[in-house]
PDB file of C-alpha atoms in Angstrom:
ATOM      1  CA  MET A  12      14.397  -1.639 -17.705  1.00  0.00           C
ATOM      2  CA  ILE A  13      11.760  -0.403 -19.944  1.00  0.00           C
ATOM      3  CA  ASN A  14      12.572   0.699 -23.582  1.00  0.00           C
ATOM      4  CA  ASN A  15      16.349   0.257 -22.660  1.00  0.00           C
ATOM      5  CA  LYS A  16      15.765   2.869 -20.213  1.00  0.00           C
ATOM      6  CA  LEU A  17      15.950   2.930 -16.270  1.00  0.00           C
ATOM      7  CA  ALA A  18      12.397   2.041 -14.815  1.00  0.00           C
ATOM      8  CA  ILE A  19      11.433   4.126 -11.905  1.00  0.00           C
ATOM      9  CA  ALA A  20       8.569   3.306  -9.529  1.00  0.00           C
ATOM     10  CA  ILE A  21       7.399   6.041  -7.066  1.00  0.00           C
ATOM     11  CA  VAL A  22       5.859   5.000  -3.754  1.00  0.00           C
ATOM     12  CA  GLY A  23       3.980   7.729  -2.319  1.00  0.00           C
ATOM     13  CA  CYS A  24       2.438  10.151  -4.921  1.00  0.00           C
ATOM     14  CA  GLY A  25       1.577  13.314  -3.018  1.00  0.00           C
ATOM     15  CA  GLY A  26       3.071  16.748  -3.411  1.00  0.00           C
ATOM     16  CA  MET A  27       6.898  15.291  -3.943  1.00  0.00           C
ATOM     17  CA  GLY A  28       6.027  12.221  -5.574  1.00  0.00           C
ATOM     18  CA  GLY A  29       3.628  13.636  -8.019  1.00  0.00           C
ATOM     19  CA  GLN A  30       6.066  16.335  -8.873  1.00  0.00           C
ATOM     20  CA  HIS A  31       9.013  13.450  -9.247  1.00  0.00           C
ATOM     21  CA  ALA A  32       6.434  11.600 -11.565  1.00  0.00           C
ATOM     22  CA  GLU A  33       5.702  14.537 -13.759  1.00  0.00           C
ATOM     23  CA  ARG A  34       9.329  15.760 -13.764  1.00  0.00           C
ATOM     24  CA  LEU A  35      10.237  12.099 -15.312  1.00  0.00           C
ATOM     25  CA  PHE A  36       8.239  12.111 -18.554  1.00  0.00           C
ATOM     26  CA  ALA A  37      10.872  14.721 -19.836  1.00  0.00           C
ATOM     27  CA  LEU A  38      13.782  12.718 -18.974  1.00  0.00           C
ATOM     28  CA  ASP A  39      15.498  10.851 -21.663  1.00  0.00           C
ATOM     29  CA  ARG A  40      17.301   7.898 -19.516  1.00  0.00           C
ATOM     30  CA  VAL A  41      14.669   6.844 -17.339  1.00  0.00           C
ATOM     31  CA  GLU A  42      11.005   5.475 -17.774  1.00  0.00           C
ATOM     32  CA  LEU A  43       8.315   6.016 -15.339  1.00  0.00           C
ATOM     33  CA  ALA A  44       7.234   2.403 -14.539  1.00  0.00           C
ATOM     34  CA  GLY A  45       4.304   3.554 -12.513  1.00  0.00           C
ATOM     35  CA  THR A  46       3.520   4.754  -9.138  1.00  0.00           C
ATOM     36  CA  PHE A  47       1.842   3.799  -5.782  1.00  0.00           C
ATOM     37  CA  ASP A  48      -0.086   5.392  -3.416  1.00  0.00           C
ATOM     38  CA  ILE A  49      -2.247   4.499  -0.314  1.00  0.00           C
ATOM     39  CA  ARG A  50      -4.705   7.295  -1.291  1.00  0.00           C
ATOM     40  CA  GLU A  51      -7.076   6.432  -3.719  1.00  0.00           C
ATOM     41  CA  GLU A  52      -7.208  10.087  -5.071  1.00  0.00           C
ATOM     42  CA  ARG A  53      -3.627   9.887  -5.678  1.00  0.00           C
ATOM     43  CA  GLN A  54      -3.875   6.861  -7.368  1.00  0.00           C
ATOM     44  CA  GLU A  55      -6.851   8.497  -9.693  1.00  0.00           C
ATOM     45  CA  TRP A  56      -4.674  11.792 -10.037  1.00  0.00           C
ATOM     46  CA  ALA A  57      -1.856   9.333 -11.654  1.00  0.00           C
ATOM     47  CA  ARG A  58      -4.291   7.719 -13.785  1.00  0.00           C
ATOM     48  CA  SER A  59      -5.497  11.151 -15.061  1.00  0.00           C
ATOM     49  CA  LYS A  60      -2.073  12.004 -16.050  1.00  0.00           C
ATOM     50  CA  GLY A  61      -1.491   8.512 -18.166  1.00  0.00           C
ATOM     51  CA  MET A  62       0.667   7.032 -15.612  1.00  0.00           C
ATOM     52  CA  ASN A  63       0.251   3.113 -14.653  1.00  0.00           C
ATOM     53  CA  THR A  64      -0.288   2.825 -11.182  1.00  0.00           C
ATOM     54  CA  TYR A  65       0.506  -0.331  -8.952  1.00  0.00           C
ATOM     55  CA  ASP A  66      -2.489  -1.821  -6.786  1.00  0.00           C
ATOM     56  CA  SER A  67       0.214  -2.312  -3.783  1.00  0.00           C
ATOM     57  CA  PHE A  68       3.637  -1.862  -2.535  1.00  0.00           C
ATOM     58  CA  GLU A  69       4.363  -5.515  -3.116  1.00  0.00           C
ATOM     59  CA  ALA A  70       3.337  -5.117  -6.689  1.00  0.00           C
ATOM     60  CA  VAL A  71       5.790  -2.641  -7.134  1.00  0.00           C
ATOM     61  CA  LEU A  72       8.769  -4.793  -5.568  1.00  0.00           C
ATOM     62  CA  ASN A  73       7.377  -7.752  -7.751  1.00  0.00           C
ATOM     63  CA  ASP A  74       7.594  -5.911 -11.073  1.00  0.00           C
ATOM     64  CA  PRO A  75      10.860  -7.042 -12.600  1.00  0.00           C
ATOM     65  CA  ASN A  76      10.950  -4.206 -15.060  1.00  0.00           C
ATOM     66  CA  VAL A  77      11.284  -1.584 -12.014  1.00  0.00           C
ATOM     67  CA  ASP A  78      15.320  -0.769 -11.427  1.00  0.00           C
ATOM     68  CA  ILE A  79      14.822   2.109  -9.138  1.00  0.00           C
ATOM     69  CA  VAL A  80      12.241   2.947  -6.249  1.00  0.00           C
ATOM     70  CA  LEU A  81      11.676   6.540  -5.289  1.00  0.00           C
ATOM     71  CA  CYS A  82      10.416   6.611  -1.934  1.00  0.00           C
ATOM     72  CA  ALA A  83       8.189   9.800  -1.403  1.00  0.00           C
ATOM     73  CA  THR A  84       6.081   8.699   1.255  1.00  0.00           C
ATOM     74  CA  PRO A  85       5.583  10.508   5.093  1.00  0.00           C
ATOM     75  CA  ASN A  86       9.192  10.260   6.765  1.00  0.00           C
ATOM     76  CA  HIS A  87       8.376   7.618   9.634  1.00  0.00           C
ATOM     77  CA  VAL A  88       8.070   4.701   7.128  1.00  0.00           C
ATOM     78  CA  HIS A  89      10.890   5.493   4.959  1.00  0.00           C
ATOM     79  CA  LYS A  90      13.170   3.008   6.663  1.00  0.00           C
ATOM     80  CA  ASP A  91      10.838   0.102   6.076  1.00  0.00           C
ATOM     81  CA  ILE A  92       9.881   0.960   2.180  1.00  0.00           C
ATOM     82  CA  VAL A  93      13.836   1.639   1.507  1.00  0.00           C
ATOM     83  CA  CYS A  94      14.975  -1.677   3.006  1.00  0.00           C
ATOM     84  CA  GLU A  95      12.181  -4.051   1.516  1.00  0.00           C
ATOM     85  CA  SER A  96      12.811  -2.266  -1.763  1.00  0.00           C
ATOM     86  CA  MET A  97      16.598  -3.249  -1.761  1.00  0.00           C
ATOM     87  CA  ARG A  98      15.767  -6.615  -0.308  1.00  0.00           C
ATOM     88  CA  ALA A  99      13.738  -6.968  -3.584  1.00  0.00           C
ATOM     89  CA  GLY A 100      16.668  -6.131  -5.709  1.00  0.00           C
ATOM     90  CA  LYS A 101      15.690  -2.366  -6.390  1.00  0.00           C
ATOM     91  CA  HIS A 102      18.173   0.376  -6.281  1.00  0.00           C
ATOM     92  CA  VAL A 103      16.526   3.415  -4.171  1.00  0.00           C
ATOM     93  CA  ILE A 104      16.299   7.106  -3.959  1.00  0.00           C
ATOM     94  CA  CYS A 105      14.708   8.417  -0.591  1.00  0.00           C
ATOM     95  CA  GLU A 106      13.141  11.997  -0.154  1.00  0.00           C
ATOM     96  CA  LYS A 107      14.666  13.577   2.777  1.00  0.00           C
ATOM     97  CA  PRO A 108      14.873  13.331   5.808  1.00  0.00           C
ATOM     98  CA  VAL A 109      15.819   9.599   4.864  1.00  0.00           C
ATOM     99  CA  THR A 110      14.958   8.528   8.983  1.00  0.00           C
ATOM    100  CA  LEU A 111      13.902   9.932  12.174  1.00  0.00           C
ATOM    101  CA  ASN A 112      17.074   8.776  13.860  1.00  0.00           C
ATOM    102  CA  VAL A 113      20.632   7.305  13.385  1.00  0.00           C
ATOM    103  CA  ALA A 114      19.615   3.767  14.526  1.00  0.00           C
ATOM    104  CA  GLU A 115      17.068   3.610  11.647  1.00  0.00           C
ATOM    105  CA  LEU A 116      20.043   5.225   9.097  1.00  0.00           C
ATOM    106  CA  GLU A 117      22.280   2.405  10.543  1.00  0.00           C
ATOM    107  CA  GLU A 118      19.593  -0.099   9.482  1.00  0.00           C
ATOM    108  CA  ILE A 119      19.365   1.015   6.058  1.00  0.00           C
ATOM    109  CA  MET A 120      23.063   1.144   5.759  1.00  0.00           C
ATOM    110  CA  ALA A 121      23.432  -2.347   6.910  1.00  0.00           C
ATOM    111  CA  CYS A 122      20.693  -3.134   4.306  1.00  0.00           C
ATOM    112  CA  GLN A 123      22.539  -1.557   1.392  1.00  0.00           C
ATOM    113  CA  LYS A 124      25.652  -3.661   2.400  1.00  0.00           C
ATOM    114  CA  GLU A 125      23.722  -6.929   2.614  1.00  0.00           C
ATOM    115  CA  THR A 126      22.275  -6.233  -0.924  1.00  0.00           C
ATOM    116  CA  GLY A 127      24.754  -4.285  -2.646  1.00  0.00           C
ATOM    117  CA  MET A 128      21.835  -2.348  -3.913  1.00  0.00           C
ATOM    118  CA  GLN A 129      22.503   1.659  -4.806  1.00  0.00           C
ATOM    119  CA  PHE A 130      21.086   3.910  -2.093  1.00  0.00           C
ATOM    120  CA  THR A 131      21.036   7.814  -2.148  1.00  0.00           C
ATOM    121  CA  VAL A 132      19.139  10.590  -0.356  1.00  0.00           C
ATOM    122  CA  ARG A 133      17.381  13.323  -2.363  1.00  0.00           C
ATOM    123  CA  GLN A 134      18.803  16.394  -1.049  1.00  0.00           C
ATOM    124  CA  ASN A 135      17.699  19.193  -3.897  1.00  0.00           C
ATOM    125  CA  ARG A 136      18.253  22.262  -2.037  1.00  0.00           C
ATOM    126  CA  ARG A 137      21.915  21.632  -2.981  1.00  0.00           C
ATOM    127  CA  TRP A 138      21.127  22.864  -6.461  1.00  0.00           C
ATOM    128  CA  ASP A 139      19.298  26.211  -5.705  1.00  0.00           C
ATOM    129  CA  ASP A 140      20.924  29.237  -7.151  1.00  0.00           C
ATOM    130  CA  ASP A 141      21.095  31.404  -4.144  1.00  0.00           C
ATOM    131  CA  TYR A 142      22.898  28.733  -2.211  1.00  0.00           C
ATOM    132  CA  LEU A 143      25.143  27.800  -5.224  1.00  0.00           C
ATOM    133  CA  MET A 144      26.174  31.247  -5.711  1.00  0.00           C
ATOM    134  CA  ILE A 145      27.069  31.644  -1.900  1.00  0.00           C
ATOM    135  CA  LYS A 146      29.000  28.231  -2.005  1.00  0.00           C
ATOM    136  CA  ASN A 147      31.011  30.084  -5.150  1.00  0.00           C
ATOM    137  CA  ILE A 148      31.572  33.287  -2.938  1.00  0.00           C
ATOM    138  CA  PHE A 149      32.657  30.772   0.039  1.00  0.00           C
ATOM    139  CA  ASP A 150      35.034  28.638  -1.808  1.00  0.00           C
ATOM    140  CA  GLU A 151      36.380  31.385  -3.926  1.00  0.00           C
ATOM    141  CA  LYS A 152      37.107  33.363  -0.462  1.00  0.00           C
ATOM    142  CA  THR A 153      35.866  36.291  -2.075  1.00  0.00           C
ATOM    143  CA  LEU A 154      34.852  37.688   1.332  1.00  0.00           C
ATOM    144  CA  GLY A 155      37.631  36.509   2.987  1.00  0.00           C
ATOM    145  CA  ARG A 156      37.512  34.295   6.299  1.00  0.00           C
ATOM    146  CA  VAL A 157      34.221  33.644   7.252  1.00  0.00           C
ATOM    147  CA  PHE A 158      33.570  33.243  10.909  1.00  0.00           C
ATOM    148  CA  ARG A 159      29.479  33.101  10.930  1.00  0.00           C
ATOM    149  CA  ILE A 160      26.755  32.024   8.617  1.00  0.00           C
ATOM    150  CA  GLU A 161      22.920  32.550   8.954  1.00  0.00           C
ATOM    151  CA  SER A 162      20.676  30.671   6.781  1.00  0.00           C
ATOM    152  CA  ARG A 163      16.790  30.991   7.186  1.00  0.00           C
ATOM    153  CA  ILE A 164      13.670  29.498   5.762  1.00  0.00           C
ATOM    154  CA  PHE A 165      10.756  31.429   5.328  1.00  0.00           C
ATOM    155  CA  GLY A 166       8.175  30.853   2.539  1.00  0.00           C
ATOM    156  CA  SER A 167       4.523  30.345   4.453  1.00  0.00           C
ATOM    157  CA  ARG A 168       5.621  31.512   7.897  1.00  0.00           C
ATOM    158  CA  GLY A 169       8.068  28.464   7.700  1.00  0.00           C
ATOM    159  CA  ILE A 170       5.752  25.904   8.704  1.00  0.00           C
ATOM    160  CA  PRO A 171       5.038  22.928   6.755  1.00  0.00           C
ATOM    161  CA  GLY A 172       1.505  22.017   5.567  1.00  0.00           C
ATOM    162  CA  ASP A 173      -0.159  18.701   5.892  1.00  0.00           C
ATOM    163  CA  TRP A 174       1.545  15.479   7.301  1.00  0.00           C
ATOM    164  CA  ARG A 175       4.762  17.448   7.192  1.00  0.00           C
ATOM    165  CA  GLY A 176       3.618  19.385  10.373  1.00  0.00           C
ATOM    166  CA  GLU A 177       2.994  16.538  12.276  1.00  0.00           C
ATOM    167  CA  LYS A 178       5.335  14.710  14.884  1.00  0.00           C
ATOM    168  CA  GLU A 179       3.713  11.389  14.381  1.00  0.00           C
ATOM    169  CA  PHE A 180       4.737  11.100  10.935  1.00  0.00           C
ATOM    170  CA  GLY A 181       8.160  12.887  11.438  1.00  0.00           C
ATOM    171  CA  GLY A 182       6.908  16.175  10.546  1.00  0.00           C
ATOM    172  CA  GLY A 183       7.900  19.378  12.065  1.00  0.00           C
ATOM    173  CA  MET A 184      10.370  22.130  10.979  1.00  0.00           C
ATOM    174  CA  LEU A 185      13.525  20.425  11.578  1.00  0.00           C
ATOM    175  CA  TYR A 186      12.630  17.352   9.723  1.00  0.00           C
ATOM    176  CA  ASP A 187      11.243  19.462   6.797  1.00  0.00           C
ATOM    177  CA  TRP A 188      13.321  22.399   6.218  1.00  0.00           C
ATOM    178  CA  GLY A 189      15.968  21.806   8.733  1.00  0.00           C
ATOM    179  CA  VAL A 190      17.357  19.178   6.954  1.00  0.00           C
ATOM    180  CA  HIS A 191      18.363  21.336   3.981  1.00  0.00           C
ATOM    181  CA  LEU A 192      19.780  23.738   5.843  1.00  0.00           C
ATOM    182  CA  ILE A 193      21.959  21.612   7.876  1.00  0.00           C
ATOM    183  CA  ASP A 194      22.982  19.695   4.553  1.00  0.00           C
ATOM    184  CA  GLN A 195      23.914  22.893   2.813  1.00  0.00           C
ATOM    185  CA  MET A 196      26.134  24.053   5.770  1.00  0.00           C
ATOM    186  CA  LEU A 197      27.876  20.267   5.570  1.00  0.00           C
ATOM    187  CA  GLN A 198      28.201  20.818   1.892  1.00  0.00           C
ATOM    188  CA  LEU A 199      29.682  24.773   2.284  1.00  0.00           C
ATOM    189  CA  VAL A 200      32.002  24.121   5.335  1.00  0.00           C
ATOM    190  CA  PRO A 201      34.834  21.913   5.081  1.00  0.00           C
ATOM    191  CA  GLY A 202      36.222  20.350   8.296  1.00  0.00           C
ATOM    192  CA  LYS A 203      34.140  20.339  11.591  1.00  0.00           C
ATOM    193  CA  ILE A 204      31.134  22.628  12.405  1.00  0.00           C
ATOM    194  CA  LYS A 205      31.740  23.787  15.902  1.00  0.00           C
ATOM    195  CA  LYS A 206      28.312  25.339  16.497  1.00  0.00           C
ATOM    196  CA  VAL A 207      24.891  25.177  15.051  1.00  0.00           C
TER     197      VAL A 207
END
């Protein structure tokens, strides 16, 4: 804890990690302990914004003030960062998709059970205004019985940029935007979904 606030360290200070870092400054209940990124230009960016930077991931884990690790790295390294953080006594928030396969997720869940630390995945598209409006219409049965739902992502041709488009890093459309669409459907539709 820092100043009686929960202290968060961000591992991976690129696009999403950088956004998290800037937004944490505005929150009352948490304090940004610092950031770590393997790219020096992102470390320099964080320092230019007045943020503390750690020299290594191990330095994050060894900081007794850090309560929570926010993992915002490329997808293929989430599991190791999440498990190492929990084993170091840190709670974890992980960017989606949490893992690239079920076996890795099962390892994380076993680690969470073993350590007793809190673990969650950030699914920010649950709070989009358009989705919440549709969810409200669905929940109130305004349209009657719904038998089909279509959802699409547009943006820049729907193609994720940088490492998020590269298979070797756990990128690609399904891992990037598809995870949001699947999560929204699971939150929206009670019971078993029959076909996607």
